[in-house]
Amino acid sequence: MHTTPPPRPALPASTRTPVPQRASTGRGAASGPRPPRVDWRVRFAALALVWGFSFLLIKVGTQGYAPFHVTFGRLLFGTAVLAAVMVVRRAGLPRGVRTWGHLTVAAFFLNALPFSLFAYAELTIPSTLAGICNATSPLWGMALSLVALSEDRPTRRRVAGLGIGFLGVLTVLGAWQGFAGVDAAGTAMALGASLSYPIGWIYVRRTLAGSSESHLSLTGAQLMLATLQLAVVTGLFSGVPTAFPVVPLLAVAALGVLGTGLAMLVQYGIVAEVGPTTGQMVTYFVPVIATAAGVTLLDEPLAWNTPVGAVIVLAGAALTQSRGTGRRRTAPAGAAHATPTPGTDARPPGSGIPAPGTTGTTPAASATPATAATSAPAADI
């Protein structure tokens, strides 16, 4: 386990967000890159809002379209944004058959599967519950990393956070009432979506860490592959929509353009400017905003145990990402390793959730292999 904050991800020049030039660069002030026009705190707030509203947009989208249509639409719109940026920045696609093979697996676990599960889950559960379930990703990541990542050793604080977090889940679900009023299938799918993210992160960390490809190239390719996967699945199981209601269509478009495309680019800029440790803090605002949006705009019911349980979940998640005092195992010689994040995308969206076994994150827009390999992947929410 890390005892010091992870370094900032080394973003290639083609995808780097301009930062104030340091005197040590030796370049003149006139030739150096200009600082961002919008303060990172403003962009941070906008990112939290976009990812927080993602669950409301999913709910609205499923009111007019089948879940696979919603997922395919958000991926299609998100990919279009990334493709446009890649053209403007002249970023090519990754090379190598093995890289594309690993990206195919990453696209499934970090985009296609969790997006689809959340869409199906919100057919039967409130968007508020889906948002809170999404916040359990760091807990799943902590549990999985203890088994899958040999260099991660648990500390008392992190193990306590794991227990507290799942206690919060039981509180949200009203375990003392026998889970009355909670749709078991929908809740299981939402929790399964949250579990899918750390599975993808661990896979990416083992296979794509240290890749020389740019963040933008890897992410664009990953979203493209996820879109192709959903195109096949949607064609087989849902077919073509027979009608195109406007409001749900706008919700799907916003989900893709804002939560899966633009939010990911904003996220990279924030992490490059202030580091992944600060960037991960957006994770803790997402379920709060998702709950507020669902209650105020969709008139979803809110019992006392939902916000109380959400606070407990977030407290547990924060502890699992704390640095603590534990020791870190030495990785085997020659093992690929990188200092480790939804929509993005959202992530993610999914979300903005810390990668398993790390202390920092870049969240929920599109979960991206590039961030996973250098800092932590974004969970596209």
Coordinates of C-alpha atoms in Angstrom, one line a residue:
M1 CA 0.0 0.0 0.0
H2 CA 1.2 3.5 -0.8
T3 CA 2.4 5.6 2.1
T4 CA 2.9 8.7 -0.1
P5 CA 0.5 10.3 -2.5
P6 CA 0.8 8.9 -6.0
P7 CA 2.5 11.2 -8.6
R8 CA 0.5 13.0 -11.2
P9 CA -0.1 11.0 -14.3
A10 CA 2.3 11.8 -17.1
L11 CA 0.0 13.1 -19.8
P12 CA 1.3 13.1 -23.3
A13 CA 1.6 16.6 -24.9
S14 CA -1.3 15.9 -27.2
T15 CA -3.7 15.4 -24.3
R16 CA -2.2 17.5 -21.6
T17 CA -4.2 20.3 -20.1
P18 CA -2.3 23.5 -20.1
V19 CA -0.8 24.4 -16.7
P20 CA 1.0 27.5 -15.5
Q21 CA 4.6 27.3 -16.7
R22 CA 7.3 26.8 -14.0
A23 CA 10.4 28.9 -14.0
S24 CA 12.6 25.8 -14.0
T25 CA 11.5 24.9 -17.6
G26 CA 13.9 27.5 -18.9
R27 CA 11.4 28.8 -21.5
G28 CA 10.4 32.3 -21.8
A29 CA 7.1 33.4 -20.3
A30 CA 5.8 34.4 -23.7
S31 CA 6.3 30.9 -25.2
G32 CA 5.0 28.9 -22.3
P33 CA 1.5 27.3 -22.1
R34 CA -1.2 29.5 -20.6
P35 CA -3.1 28.4 -17.5
P36 CA -6.7 27.1 -17.9
R37 CA -9.3 29.8 -18.4
V38 CA -11.7 28.3 -15.9
D39 CA -10.5 27.6 -12.3
W40 CA -10.2 23.9 -11.5
R41 CA -12.7 24.3 -8.6
V42 CA -15.4 25.4 -11.0
R43 CA -14.6 22.5 -13.3
F44 CA -14.6 20.2 -10.3
A45 CA -18.1 21.3 -9.3
A46 CA -19.4 20.9 -12.9
L47 CA -18.0 17.4 -13.0
A48 CA -19.7 16.4 -9.8
L49 CA -23.0 17.8 -11.1
V50 CA -22.7 16.0 -14.4
W51 CA -21.9 12.6 -12.8
G52 CA -24.4 13.1 -10.1
F53 CA -27.2 13.7 -12.6
S54 CA -26.1 10.7 -14.7
F55 CA -28.4 8.4 -12.7
L56 CA -31.4 10.7 -13.3
L57 CA -30.6 10.8 -17.0
I58 CA -30.5 7.0 -17.1
K59 CA -33.9 6.8 -15.4
V60 CA -35.4 9.3 -17.9
G61 CA -33.8 7.5 -20.8
T62 CA -35.2 4.1 -19.8
Q63 CA -38.7 5.7 -19.7
G64 CA -38.6 5.9 -23.5
Y65 CA -36.1 3.3 -24.6
A66 CA -34.9 -0.2 -23.8
P67 CA -31.9 -0.3 -21.5
F68 CA -29.6 -1.5 -24.2
H69 CA -30.8 1.4 -26.4
V70 CA -29.8 3.8 -23.6
T71 CA -26.4 2.2 -23.1
F72 CA -25.7 2.1 -26.8
G73 CA -26.8 5.7 -27.2
R74 CA -24.6 7.0 -24.5
L75 CA -21.6 5.2 -25.8
L76 CA -22.3 6.3 -29.3
F77 CA -22.5 10.0 -28.3
G78 CA -19.6 9.7 -26.0
T79 CA -17.4 8.1 -28.7
A80 CA -18.4 10.9 -31.1
V81 CA -17.1 13.5 -28.7
L82 CA -13.8 11.6 -28.2
A83 CA -13.4 11.0 -31.9
A84 CA -13.9 14.7 -32.6
V85 CA -11.2 15.6 -30.1
M86 CA -8.9 13.0 -31.5
V87 CA -9.2 14.5 -34.9
V88 CA -8.6 18.1 -33.6
R89 CA -5.6 17.0 -31.6
R90 CA -4.4 14.6 -34.4
A91 CA -4.3 11.6 -32.0
G92 CA -4.1 8.3 -33.7
L93 CA -5.6 5.0 -32.6
P94 CA -3.4 2.6 -30.6
R95 CA -1.2 0.1 -32.4
G96 CA -0.7 -3.6 -31.7
V97 CA -3.1 -6.6 -31.7
R98 CA -2.5 -7.3 -28.0
T99 CA -3.3 -3.7 -27.0
W100 CA -6.6 -3.9 -28.9
G101 CA -7.3 -7.3 -27.3
H102 CA -6.8 -5.9 -23.8
L103 CA -8.9 -2.8 -24.6
T104 CA -11.7 -5.1 -25.7
V105 CA -11.8 -6.7 -22.3
A106 CA -11.5 -3.3 -20.6
A107 CA -14.3 -1.9 -22.7
F108 CA -16.6 -4.7 -21.5
F109 CA -15.9 -4.4 -17.8
L110 CA -15.5 -0.7 -17.6
N111 CA -18.2 0.5 -20.0
A112 CA -20.5 -2.0 -21.8
L113 CA -21.3 -4.2 -18.7
P114 CA -21.7 -1.6 -16.0
F115 CA -23.6 0.8 -18.2
S116 CA -26.0 -1.9 -19.2
L117 CA -26.5 -3.1 -15.7
F118 CA -27.3 0.3 -14.3
A119 CA -29.8 0.9 -17.1
Y120 CA -31.6 -2.4 -16.4
A121 CA -31.4 -1.7 -12.6
E122 CA -33.1 1.6 -12.9
L123 CA -36.2 -0.1 -14.4
T124 CA -37.0 -1.3 -10.9
I125 CA -35.0 0.8 -8.4
P126 CA -34.9 4.6 -7.8
S127 CA -32.0 6.6 -9.3
T128 CA -31.1 7.6 -5.8
L129 CA -30.4 3.9 -4.9
A130 CA -28.4 3.4 -8.1
G131 CA -26.2 6.4 -7.2
I132 CA -25.5 5.1 -3.8
C133 CA -24.8 1.6 -5.1
N134 CA -22.3 3.2 -7.5
A135 CA -20.4 4.6 -4.4
T136 CA -19.6 1.0 -3.3
S137 CA -17.0 0.6 -6.1
P138 CA -14.1 1.5 -3.8
L139 CA -15.3 -1.1 -1.3
W140 CA -15.4 -3.9 -4.0
G141 CA -12.0 -2.6 -5.3
M142 CA -10.5 -2.9 -1.8
A143 CA -11.8 -6.4 -1.4
L144 CA -10.7 -7.6 -4.8
S145 CA -7.2 -6.0 -4.5
L146 CA -6.5 -8.0 -1.4
V147 CA -6.8 -11.1 -3.5
A148 CA -5.7 -10.1 -7.0
L149 CA -2.9 -7.6 -6.3
S150 CA 0.0 -9.2 -4.5
E151 CA 1.7 -5.8 -3.7
D152 CA -1.3 -4.6 -1.7
R153 CA -1.4 -5.5 2.0
P154 CA -4.4 -4.6 4.1
T155 CA -4.2 -2.2 7.0
R156 CA -6.5 -2.0 10.0
R157 CA -7.9 1.3 8.8
R158 CA -8.7 0.0 5.3
V159 CA -10.2 -3.3 6.6
A160 CA -12.3 -1.2 9.0
G161 CA -13.4 1.0 6.1
L162 CA -14.5 -2.1 4.2
G163 CA -16.6 -3.3 7.1
I164 CA -18.1 0.1 7.7
G165 CA -18.9 0.5 4.0
F166 CA -20.8 -2.7 3.7
L167 CA -22.6 -1.9 7.0
G168 CA -23.7 1.3 5.2
V169 CA -25.0 -0.8 2.3
L170 CA -27.1 -2.8 4.7
T171 CA -28.4 0.4 6.2
V172 CA -29.4 1.8 2.8
L173 CA -31.3 -1.5 2.0
G174 CA -33.0 -1.7 5.3
A175 CA -31.6 -5.1 6.3
W176 CA -33.4 -5.0 9.7
Q177 CA -36.7 -4.9 7.8
G178 CA -35.9 -7.9 5.7
F179 CA -35.1 -5.6 2.7
A180 CA -38.8 -4.8 2.4
G181 CA -39.6 -2.5 -0.4
V182 CA -36.3 -3.1 -2.2
D183 CA -36.2 -4.8 -5.6
A184 CA -33.6 -7.5 -5.1
A185 CA -32.9 -8.0 -8.8
G186 CA -32.5 -4.3 -9.6
T187 CA -30.3 -3.7 -6.5
A188 CA -28.1 -6.7 -7.4
M189 CA -27.6 -5.4 -10.9
A190 CA -26.6 -2.0 -9.6
L191 CA -24.2 -3.5 -7.1
G192 CA -22.9 -5.8 -9.9
A193 CA -22.3 -2.7 -12.1
S194 CA -20.2 -1.2 -9.2
L195 CA -18.3 -4.5 -8.9
S196 CA -17.5 -4.5 -12.6
Y197 CA -15.4 -1.3 -12.4
P198 CA -12.7 -2.6 -10.1
I199 CA -12.6 -5.9 -12.0
G200 CA -11.8 -3.9 -15.1
W201 CA -9.3 -1.7 -13.2
I202 CA -7.4 -4.7 -11.9
Y203 CA -7.3 -6.2 -15.4
V204 CA -6.1 -2.9 -16.9
R205 CA -3.4 -2.5 -14.2
R206 CA -2.1 -6.0 -15.0
T207 CA -2.1 -5.6 -18.8
L208 CA -1.9 -2.0 -19.9
A209 CA 0.2 -0.4 -17.2
G210 CA 3.1 1.4 -18.7
S211 CA 1.6 1.7 -22.2
S212 CA 3.3 4.2 -24.4
E213 CA 0.0 5.2 -26.1
S214 CA -1.7 8.5 -25.1
H215 CA -4.6 8.7 -22.7
L216 CA -6.8 10.1 -25.5
S217 CA -5.9 7.3 -27.9
L218 CA -6.5 4.5 -25.5
T219 CA -9.8 6.0 -24.2
G220 CA -11.1 6.7 -27.6
A221 CA -10.4 3.2 -28.8
Q222 CA -11.9 1.7 -25.6
L223 CA -15.2 3.6 -26.1
M224 CA -15.2 2.7 -29.7
L225 CA -14.9 -1.0 -28.8
A226 CA -17.6 -0.7 -26.2
T227 CA -19.9 0.9 -28.7
L228 CA -19.3 -2.0 -31.1
Q229 CA -20.1 -4.5 -28.4
L230 CA -23.4 -2.8 -27.6
A231 CA -24.3 -2.5 -31.2
V232 CA -24.1 -6.2 -31.5
V233 CA -25.9 -6.9 -28.3
T234 CA -28.6 -4.3 -28.9
G235 CA -29.2 -5.7 -32.4
L236 CA -29.6 -9.2 -31.1
F237 CA -31.8 -8.5 -28.0
S238 CA -33.5 -5.1 -28.5
G239 CA -33.6 -4.4 -32.2
V240 CA -34.2 -0.9 -33.5
P241 CA -36.5 1.5 -31.6
T242 CA -40.0 1.8 -33.1
A243 CA -40.4 5.4 -31.7
F244 CA -38.1 8.2 -30.7
P245 CA -39.6 10.2 -27.8
V246 CA -37.7 13.5 -27.6
V247 CA -37.1 13.9 -23.8
P248 CA -35.6 10.4 -23.3
L249 CA -33.5 10.9 -26.4
L250 CA -32.2 14.2 -25.1
A251 CA -31.4 12.5 -21.8
V252 CA -29.4 9.8 -23.6
A253 CA -27.6 12.4 -25.6
A254 CA -26.7 14.4 -22.5
L255 CA -25.6 11.2 -20.8
G256 CA -23.2 10.5 -23.6
V257 CA -21.9 13.9 -24.6
L258 CA -21.6 15.3 -21.1
G259 CA -21.1 12.4 -18.8
T260 CA -19.1 10.1 -21.0
G261 CA -17.3 12.4 -23.4
L262 CA -16.7 15.9 -22.1
A263 CA -16.6 15.0 -18.4
M264 CA -13.8 12.6 -19.1
L265 CA -11.8 15.4 -20.8
V266 CA -12.5 17.8 -17.9
Q267 CA -11.5 15.1 -15.4
Y268 CA -8.1 14.6 -17.1
G269 CA -7.5 18.4 -16.9
I270 CA -8.3 18.5 -13.2
V271 CA -6.0 15.5 -12.4
A272 CA -3.2 17.0 -14.5
E273 CA -3.5 20.3 -12.6
V274 CA -4.1 19.3 -9.0
G275 CA -3.3 15.6 -8.9
P276 CA -5.4 12.4 -8.5
T277 CA -5.7 12.6 -4.7
T278 CA -7.7 15.9 -5.0
G279 CA -9.4 14.7 -8.1
Q280 CA -10.8 11.7 -6.3
M281 CA -12.8 13.9 -4.0
V282 CA -15.5 14.2 -6.6
T283 CA -16.4 10.6 -5.7
Y284 CA -18.0 11.7 -2.5
F285 CA -20.3 14.3 -4.0
V286 CA -21.8 12.1 -6.7
P287 CA -24.2 10.1 -4.6
V288 CA -25.3 13.3 -2.7
I289 CA -26.2 15.0 -6.0
A290 CA -27.8 11.8 -7.4
T291 CA -30.0 11.6 -4.3
A292 CA -30.9 15.3 -4.4
A293 CA -31.7 15.1 -8.1
G294 CA -33.9 12.0 -7.8
V295 CA -35.9 13.3 -4.9
T296 CA -36.5 16.8 -6.2
L297 CA -36.9 16.2 -9.9
L298 CA -38.3 12.7 -10.1
D299 CA -40.2 12.7 -6.8
E300 CA -38.5 9.6 -5.6
P301 CA -39.2 8.6 -2.0
L302 CA -36.5 9.1 0.6
A303 CA -36.6 7.2 3.9
W304 CA -34.2 8.1 6.7
N305 CA -32.0 5.1 6.2
T306 CA -31.1 6.1 2.6
P307 CA -29.1 9.2 3.4
V308 CA -27.8 7.8 6.7
G309 CA -26.6 4.6 4.9
A310 CA -25.1 6.7 2.1
V311 CA -23.0 8.7 4.6
I312 CA -21.8 5.4 6.2
V313 CA -20.9 4.0 2.8
L314 CA -18.9 7.1 1.8
A315 CA -17.1 7.1 5.2
G316 CA -16.1 3.5 4.6
A317 CA -15.0 4.2 1.1
A318 CA -12.9 7.1 2.3
L319 CA -11.2 4.8 4.8
T320 CA -10.4 2.1 2.2
Q321 CA -8.6 4.8 0.2
S322 CA -6.6 6.2 3.2
R323 CA -2.9 5.7 3.3
G324 CA -2.8 4.3 6.9
T325 CA 0.4 2.8 8.3
G326 CA 0.5 -0.6 6.7
R327 CA 3.4 -2.0 4.7
R328 CA 3.5 -2.6 1.0
R329 CA 4.6 -5.9 -0.5
T330 CA 7.4 -5.8 -3.0
A331 CA 6.3 -6.7 -6.4
P332 CA 8.1 -9.5 -8.2
A333 CA 11.0 -8.5 -10.4
G334 CA 9.9 -7.6 -13.8
A335 CA 6.3 -7.3 -12.9
A336 CA 4.5 -4.5 -14.7
H337 CA 3.5 -1.9 -12.1
A338 CA 2.3 1.6 -12.1
T339 CA 1.3 4.0 -9.4
P340 CA -2.3 3.8 -9.6
T341 CA -8.4 6.3 -10.4
P342 CA -16.3 6.8 -15.5
G343 CA -17.8 8.2 -17.9
T344 CA -17.0 8.9 -17.5
D345 CA -17.8 8.8 -17.5
A346 CA -18.8 9.1 -14.7
R347 CA -16.5 7.5 -14.3
P348 CA -17.4 6.5 -13.4
P349 CA -19.3 7.1 -14.1
G350 CA -19.1 6.1 -13.9
S351 CA -18.0 6.5 -12.2
G352 CA -15.2 9.0 -10.1
I353 CA -14.1 6.1 -8.0
P354 CA -10.7 5.2 -6.7
A355 CA -8.9 2.3 -8.2
P356 CA -8.5 -0.8 -6.0
G357 CA -5.6 -0.5 -3.6
T358 CA -4.8 3.1 -4.4
T359 CA -5.0 6.3 -2.5
G360 CA -6.0 8.5 -5.4
T361 CA -8.4 8.5 -8.3
T362 CA -9.8 10.1 -11.3
P363 CA -13.4 9.1 -11.5
A364 CA -16.6 8.1 -13.3
A365 CA -16.7 9.5 -16.8
S366 CA -15.3 6.7 -18.9
A367 CA -13.2 4.3 -17.1
T368 CA -10.0 4.6 -19.0
P369 CA -7.0 2.3 -19.3
A370 CA -4.7 5.2 -19.6
T371 CA -5.6 6.6 -16.2
A372 CA -5.5 3.2 -14.7
A373 CA -2.0 2.7 -16.0
T374 CA -0.6 5.9 -14.7
S375 CA -2.8 7.1 -11.8
A376 CA -6.2 5.4 -11.5
P377 CA -9.0 4.8 -14.0
A378 CA -12.1 6.9 -14.3
A379 CA -15.3 5.1 -13.7
D380 CA -17.8 6.3 -16.1
I381 CA -20.9 6.6 -14.0

